[in-house]
Short mmCIF file of C-alpha atoms in Angstrom, two decimals:
data_model
loop_
_atom_site.label_atom_id
_atom_site.label_comp_id
_atom_site.label_asym_id
_atom_site.label_seq_id
_atom_site.Cartn_x
_atom_site.Cartn_y
_atom_site.Cartn_z
CA UNK A 1 -15.91 -171.79 217.46
CA UNK A 2 -18.00 -172.19 214.81
CA UNK A 3 -16.18 -175.94 213.84
CA UNK A 4 -17.85 -176.22 217.94
CA UNK A 5 -21.51 -177.46 218.13
CA UNK A 6 -23.40 -177.36 221.67
CA UNK A 7 -23.21 -176.29 224.91
CA UNK A 8 -24.03 -172.69 224.07
CA UNK A 9 -25.28 -171.95 227.20
CA UNK A 10 -22.17 -172.66 228.95
CA UNK A 11 -19.74 -170.52 226.79
CA UNK A 12 -22.20 -167.54 227.55
CA UNK A 13 -22.03 -167.86 231.10
CA UNK A 14 -18.38 -168.68 230.89
CA UNK A 15 -17.64 -166.07 228.28
CA UNK A 16 -19.17 -163.55 230.70
CA UNK A 17 -17.86 -164.43 234.36
CA UNK A 18 -14.36 -163.68 232.22
CA UNK A 19 -15.41 -160.51 231.40
CA UNK A 20 -17.40 -159.64 235.32
CA UNK A 21 -13.56 -161.02 236.52
CA UNK A 22 -16.14 -163.63 238.36
CA UNK A 23 -14.31 -166.88 237.48
CA UNK A 24 -12.91 -169.79 239.79
CA UNK A 25 -9.32 -170.58 239.60
CA UNK A 26 -10.17 -174.66 239.09
CA UNK A 27 -12.85 -176.74 236.62
CA UNK A 28 -13.54 -179.84 236.20
CA UNK A 29 -15.01 -179.93 232.60
CA UNK A 30 -17.23 -183.78 232.81
CA UNK A 31 -18.53 -185.80 229.39
CA UNK A 32 -18.17 -188.86 227.37
CA UNK A 33 -15.29 -189.73 225.63
CA UNK A 34 -16.40 -187.52 222.03
CA UNK A 35 -18.33 -185.53 223.77
CA UNK A 36 -15.76 -182.69 222.68
CA UNK A 37 -14.31 -182.18 226.21
CA UNK A 38 -11.33 -181.43 224.43
CA UNK A 39 -12.21 -179.03 221.88
CA UNK A 40 -14.80 -176.63 224.95
CA UNK A 41 -11.99 -176.70 226.93
CA UNK A 42 -9.86 -175.05 225.11
CA UNK A 43 -12.46 -172.32 223.80
CA UNK A 44 -12.82 -171.98 227.73
CA UNK A 45 -8.69 -171.56 227.76
CA UNK A 46 -9.51 -168.36 225.29
CA UNK A 47 -10.83 -166.71 227.12
CA UNK A 48 -9.41 -166.54 230.00
CA UNK A 49 -6.60 -165.60 227.57
CA UNK A 50 -8.99 -162.53 226.51
CA UNK A 51 -7.67 -164.69 223.18
CA UNK A 52 -8.83 -165.14 219.70
CA UNK A 53 -10.48 -167.78 219.26
CA UNK A 54 -8.71 -168.52 215.60
CA UNK A 55 -5.31 -168.99 217.50
CA UNK A 56 -3.14 -171.03 219.42
CA UNK A 57 -1.63 -169.35 222.49
CA UNK A 58 1.81 -170.94 223.95
CA UNK A 59 0.12 -170.57 227.29
CA UNK A 60 -2.53 -172.95 227.27
CA UNK A 61 -0.17 -176.39 228.00
CA UNK A 62 -2.66 -179.19 227.82
CA UNK A 63 -1.20 -182.69 229.57
CA UNK A 64 -2.39 -186.31 228.93
CA UNK A 65 -0.63 -189.66 229.36
CA UNK A 66 -0.19 -192.50 227.07
CA UNK A 67 0.20 -194.78 229.85
CA UNK A 68 -2.52 -196.12 232.40
CA UNK A 69 -2.32 -193.99 234.95
CA UNK A 70 -1.26 -190.71 235.99
CA UNK A 71 1.24 -191.36 239.34
CA UNK A 72 3.35 -188.35 241.54
CA UNK A 73 5.42 -187.19 240.21
CA UNK A 74 3.37 -186.19 236.15
CA UNK A 75 1.06 -183.76 238.28
CA UNK A 76 4.92 -182.63 240.03
CA UNK A 77 5.51 -181.49 236.72
CA UNK A 78 2.18 -180.32 235.87
CA UNK A 79 3.17 -178.48 239.27
CA UNK A 80 6.63 -177.00 238.44
CA UNK A 81 4.51 -175.17 235.19
CA UNK A 82 1.71 -173.80 236.99
CA UNK A 83 4.40 -171.79 239.28
CA UNK A 84 6.65 -170.59 235.74
CA UNK A 85 5.44 -167.40 234.78
CA UNK A 86 3.16 -167.22 231.37
CA UNK A 87 5.11 -165.91 228.68
CA UNK A 88 2.65 -164.00 226.59
CA UNK A 89 0.73 -161.85 228.72
CA UNK A 90 -0.48 -161.82 232.38
CA UNK A 91 -2.66 -165.82 232.55
CA UNK A 92 -2.04 -168.60 232.01
CA UNK A 93 -4.48 -171.79 231.73
CA UNK A 94 -3.31 -175.46 232.88
CA UNK A 95 -5.25 -178.03 230.85
CA UNK A 96 -5.49 -181.40 232.68
CA UNK A 97 -6.03 -184.25 230.27
CA UNK A 98 -8.46 -188.00 231.26
CA UNK A 99 -8.44 -186.63 234.19
CA UNK A 100 -9.95 -190.19 235.75
CA UNK A 101 -5.96 -192.20 235.29
CA UNK A 102 -4.81 -189.03 238.36
CA UNK A 103 -4.40 -191.40 241.55
CA UNK A 104 -5.30 -190.78 244.37
CA UNK A 105 -1.73 -189.79 245.80
CA UNK A 106 -1.29 -187.33 242.45
CA UNK A 107 -4.89 -186.00 243.55
CA UNK A 108 -3.67 -185.40 246.49
CA UNK A 109 -0.51 -183.40 245.66
CA UNK A 110 -3.01 -181.93 243.12
CA UNK A 111 -5.38 -180.40 245.72
CA UNK A 112 -2.63 -177.58 247.56
CA UNK A 113 -2.59 -176.19 243.39
CA UNK A 114 -5.38 -176.91 242.91
CA UNK A 115 -6.73 -175.13 246.06
CA UNK A 116 -4.35 -172.20 246.69
CA UNK A 117 -2.88 -171.42 242.30
CA UNK A 118 -1.71 -168.80 241.41
CA UNK A 119 -3.04 -164.86 240.50
CA UNK A 120 -3.01 -165.91 237.23
CA UNK A 121 -3.01 -169.46 236.89
CA UNK A 122 -6.47 -171.94 235.71
CA UNK A 123 -5.84 -175.66 235.87
CA UNK A 124 -9.38 -177.47 233.68
CA UNK A 125 -9.09 -181.04 234.64
CA UNK A 126 -11.28 -183.01 232.39
CA UNK A 127 -12.71 -186.20 232.73
CA UNK A 128 -14.88 -189.31 231.48
CA UNK A 129 -17.09 -189.44 235.47
CA UNK A 130 -16.03 -187.85 238.54
CA UNK A 131 -16.99 -190.41 240.33
CA UNK A 132 -13.02 -191.00 240.19
CA UNK A 133 -12.54 -187.36 241.30
CA UNK A 134 -11.80 -187.33 244.89
CA UNK A 135 -14.23 -184.81 247.12
CA UNK A 136 -11.60 -182.80 247.74
CA UNK A 137 -10.73 -182.41 244.68
CA UNK A 138 -14.55 -181.36 243.26
CA UNK A 139 -15.94 -179.75 246.05
CA UNK A 140 -12.72 -176.67 244.80
CA UNK A 141 -13.22 -177.32 241.20
CA UNK A 142 -16.81 -174.98 239.53
CA UNK A 143 -17.69 -177.95 237.79
CA UNK A 144 -19.59 -178.93 234.46
CA UNK A 145 -21.30 -181.74 232.94
CA UNK A 146 -22.03 -181.92 228.99
CA UNK A 147 -24.90 -183.73 228.02
CA UNK A 148 -25.37 -185.44 224.45
CA UNK A 149 -25.59 -182.85 221.48
CA UNK A 150 -29.96 -182.95 220.31
CA UNK A 151 -30.75 -184.54 216.87
CA UNK A 152 -30.69 -181.23 215.37
CA UNK A 153 -27.24 -180.05 216.88
CA UNK A 154 -25.92 -183.03 215.19
CA UNK A 155 -27.48 -182.39 211.77
CA UNK A 156 -25.17 -179.37 212.30
CA UNK A 157 -22.35 -181.09 213.33
CA UNK A 158 -22.12 -183.30 210.23
CA UNK A 159 -22.70 -180.68 207.89
CA UNK A 160 -19.55 -178.58 209.30
CA UNK A 161 -17.56 -181.75 208.68
CA UNK A 162 -18.73 -182.74 205.87
CA UNK A 163 -20.19 -185.74 205.31
CA UNK A 164 -21.16 -186.77 202.44
CA UNK A 165 -24.14 -188.87 203.08
CA UNK A 166 -27.72 -190.01 202.57
CA UNK A 167 -29.86 -189.55 204.45
CA UNK A 168 -30.25 -193.25 205.38
CA UNK A 169 -26.83 -192.97 206.85
CA UNK A 170 -26.35 -189.81 208.42
CA UNK A 171 -29.78 -190.63 210.43
CA UNK A 172 -27.66 -194.21 210.78
CA UNK A 173 -24.76 -192.49 212.49
CA UNK A 174 -27.00 -190.12 214.66
CA UNK A 175 -28.29 -192.83 216.00
CA UNK A 176 -25.39 -194.50 217.33
CA UNK A 177 -23.91 -191.66 218.30
CA UNK A 178 -27.30 -191.34 221.27
CA UNK A 179 -25.94 -187.95 221.06
CA UNK A 180 -21.66 -187.99 221.25
CA UNK A 181 -20.17 -186.24 217.50
CA UNK A 182 -17.26 -188.43 218.22
CA UNK A 183 -19.46 -191.18 217.37
CA UNK A 184 -20.61 -189.77 214.28
CA UNK A 185 -16.62 -189.62 213.15
CA UNK A 186 -16.22 -192.83 213.91
CA UNK A 187 -19.54 -194.17 212.52
CA UNK A 188 -17.52 -192.81 208.54
CA UNK A 189 -14.14 -193.38 208.81
CA UNK A 190 -14.16 -196.56 211.44
CA UNK A 191 -13.36 -199.24 208.79
CA UNK A 192 -13.20 -201.45 212.12
CA UNK A 193 -16.30 -200.77 212.64
CA UNK A 194 -18.05 -201.41 210.52
CA UNK A 195 -16.56 -204.67 209.83
CA UNK A 196 -17.54 -205.18 213.31
CA UNK A 197 -20.96 -203.93 211.94
CA UNK A 198 -21.06 -206.51 209.47
CA UNK A 199 -19.78 -209.26 211.70
CA UNK A 200 -22.36 -209.52 214.03
CA UNK A 201 -25.28 -208.65 211.28
CA UNK A 202 -23.94 -212.07 209.66
CA UNK A 203 -23.59 -213.84 213.53
CA UNK A 204 -27.14 -213.07 213.99
CA UNK A 205 -27.72 -214.81 210.24
CA UNK A 206 -26.36 -217.98 211.13
CA UNK A 207 -28.09 -218.04 214.44
CA UNK A 208 -31.14 -218.43 212.76
CA UNK A 209 -30.39 -221.41 210.32
CA UNK A 210 -27.93 -222.76 213.26
CA UNK A 211 -24.58 -222.67 210.91
CA UNK A 212 -22.45 -224.34 213.63
CA UNK A 213 -19.44 -223.56 211.89
CA UNK A 214 -20.40 -220.37 211.07
CA UNK A 215 -21.06 -219.34 214.12
CA UNK A 216 -17.33 -220.81 215.51
CA UNK A 217 -16.15 -218.54 212.93
CA UNK A 218 -17.53 -215.84 213.85
CA UNK A 219 -16.67 -217.08 217.69
CA UNK A 220 -13.32 -216.85 216.55
CA UNK A 221 -13.94 -213.55 215.26
CA UNK A 222 -15.28 -211.44 218.30
CA UNK A 223 -12.32 -213.12 220.34
CA UNK A 224 -10.02 -211.18 218.21
CA UNK A 225 -11.64 -208.08 219.30
CA UNK A 226 -10.03 -208.40 222.91
CA UNK A 227 -9.23 -204.79 222.80
CA UNK A 228 -12.72 -203.36 222.13
CA UNK A 229 -14.60 -206.22 223.74
CA UNK A 230 -17.32 -203.24 225.45
CA UNK A 231 -17.67 -202.05 221.86
CA UNK A 232 -18.88 -205.77 220.46
CA UNK A 233 -21.30 -206.13 223.75
CA UNK A 234 -22.96 -202.59 222.68
CA UNK A 235 -22.75 -203.44 218.86
CA UNK A 236 -25.41 -206.52 219.44
CA UNK A 237 -27.53 -204.94 221.72
CA UNK A 238 -27.65 -201.87 219.18
CA UNK A 239 -29.47 -204.90 216.94
CA UNK A 240 -30.77 -207.36 219.85
CA UNK A 241 -33.04 -203.63 220.53
CA UNK A 242 -33.62 -202.69 217.05
CA UNK A 243 -35.15 -206.28 216.71
CA UNK A 244 -36.89 -205.82 219.42
CA UNK A 245 -38.56 -203.09 218.39
CA UNK A 246 -39.39 -203.72 215.17
CA UNK A 247 -40.83 -206.58 216.37
CA UNK A 248 -43.75 -204.64 219.20
CA UNK A 249 -43.65 -200.89 216.81
CA UNK A 250 -42.85 -200.97 213.25
CA UNK A 251 -41.21 -197.88 212.92
CA UNK A 252 -38.01 -197.33 210.78
CA UNK A 253 -37.61 -194.26 212.88
CA UNK A 254 -36.67 -195.96 216.15
CA UNK A 255 -34.03 -198.63 214.60
CA UNK A 256 -30.65 -197.47 215.23
CA UNK A 257 -28.83 -199.10 212.35
CA UNK A 258 -31.09 -197.70 209.58
CA UNK A 259 -28.85 -198.56 207.42
CA UNK A 260 -28.79 -202.83 207.89
CA UNK A 261 -32.65 -202.49 207.76
CA UNK A 262 -33.13 -205.41 205.40
CA UNK A 263 -31.58 -207.24 207.69
CA UNK A 264 -33.07 -206.82 210.74
CA UNK A 265 -36.28 -206.80 208.93
CA UNK A 266 -35.56 -210.42 208.20
CA UNK A 267 -34.08 -211.05 211.91
CA UNK A 268 -37.47 -209.84 212.79
CA UNK A 269 -39.48 -212.16 211.50
CA UNK A 270 -37.46 -215.15 212.18
CA UNK A 271 -36.21 -214.55 216.00
CA UNK A 272 -38.85 -215.61 218.66
CA UNK A 273 -39.56 -212.90 221.56
CA UNK A 274 -38.24 -216.21 223.35
CA UNK A 275 -34.65 -215.82 221.18
CA UNK A 276 -34.61 -212.32 222.14
CA UNK A 277 -35.16 -212.06 225.50
CA UNK A 278 -32.39 -214.89 226.45
CA UNK A 279 -30.03 -213.44 223.78
CA UNK A 280 -30.05 -210.43 226.13
CA UNK A 281 -29.89 -212.20 228.73
CA UNK A 282 -26.92 -213.27 227.65
CA UNK A 283 -25.67 -210.04 227.38
CA UNK A 284 -25.83 -209.11 230.73
CA UNK A 285 -24.18 -212.31 231.95
CA UNK A 286 -21.32 -210.90 229.76
CA UNK A 287 -21.72 -207.68 231.10
CA UNK A 288 -20.64 -209.13 234.35
CA UNK A 289 -18.08 -211.46 232.94
CA UNK A 290 -15.96 -208.08 232.16
CA UNK A 291 -16.52 -206.57 234.89
CA UNK A 292 -15.06 -209.64 236.76
CA UNK A 293 -12.32 -210.18 234.43
CA UNK A 294 -13.32 -213.28 233.29
CA UNK A 295 -11.66 -214.60 229.84
CA UNK A 296 -12.66 -212.47 227.82
CA UNK A 297 -12.19 -216.25 224.85
CA UNK A 298 -14.89 -217.96 227.48
CA UNK A 299 -16.98 -214.64 228.11
CA UNK A 300 -17.68 -215.10 223.68
CA UNK A 301 -18.03 -218.62 223.91
CA UNK A 302 -20.49 -218.70 227.58
CA UNK A 303 -22.63 -216.08 225.05
CA UNK A 304 -23.33 -217.35 222.44
CA UNK A 305 -23.45 -220.68 223.82
CA UNK A 306 -26.91 -219.35 225.42
CA UNK A 307 -27.37 -217.29 222.11
CA UNK A 308 -27.73 -220.74 220.49
CA UNK A 309 -29.58 -222.59 223.59
CA UNK A 310 -32.53 -219.76 223.31
#
């Protein structure tokens, strides 16, 4: 558990209930992608088995799906596994990843097993939001809602992962993460994310000069991020937010994209409050268009037109 940071109170409470044998057979762990649900579930599963944290167990069975949903057939496989005897000792833990993929029919098929599992079997469901989980499932589970990590915990996470970067880069990664450690990994290792951030900074600089041809080129580049459209909007929002913060209260510690502070200062001087507020409205409209399944190419075009009109 040395390489797992955060949620100490939850872990200690769970461990005590394991020792006292007062644990429910069904659990629901809720938290954003990257907050550590999978690692936490594995730790809790080892407590249930009364096992060592530094080894793996065949009686911890993980279920996940590459498909867009978990159907009834997938649940039948899980139920079949539930009724097999444990291999090593007297307990078994089933971990279902991405529980939000469970269809309503699949959840109903799983319900009876969650209500009356064999005495030696424990089920842990992981999901990003409990909204798509049936109330009948939730009412039979112990629910753990994982909150974002503190800044101190994130610094510990960076140290444990061995990220050797400047303090400025670490601060930027922590601000970008919004308390989700998995986002720190992405910030440091995902070259596509860094390329997107660079393109968006270039776009904002070109908007100040009304460089139409360059903006159209950037439009084509943004359209190519069809699979990451939410991220495009989020990164744009973070930069516009930084410019507004820098305009209102000059405090570098409040800047998310601190590694781009020189560009942000230039944009602060060149963009008016009116233009920035117009851009925020354009981003709100883009989010609505995404929810309403407007084509991504059209969404980008409308958004950039709003930006240029500001």
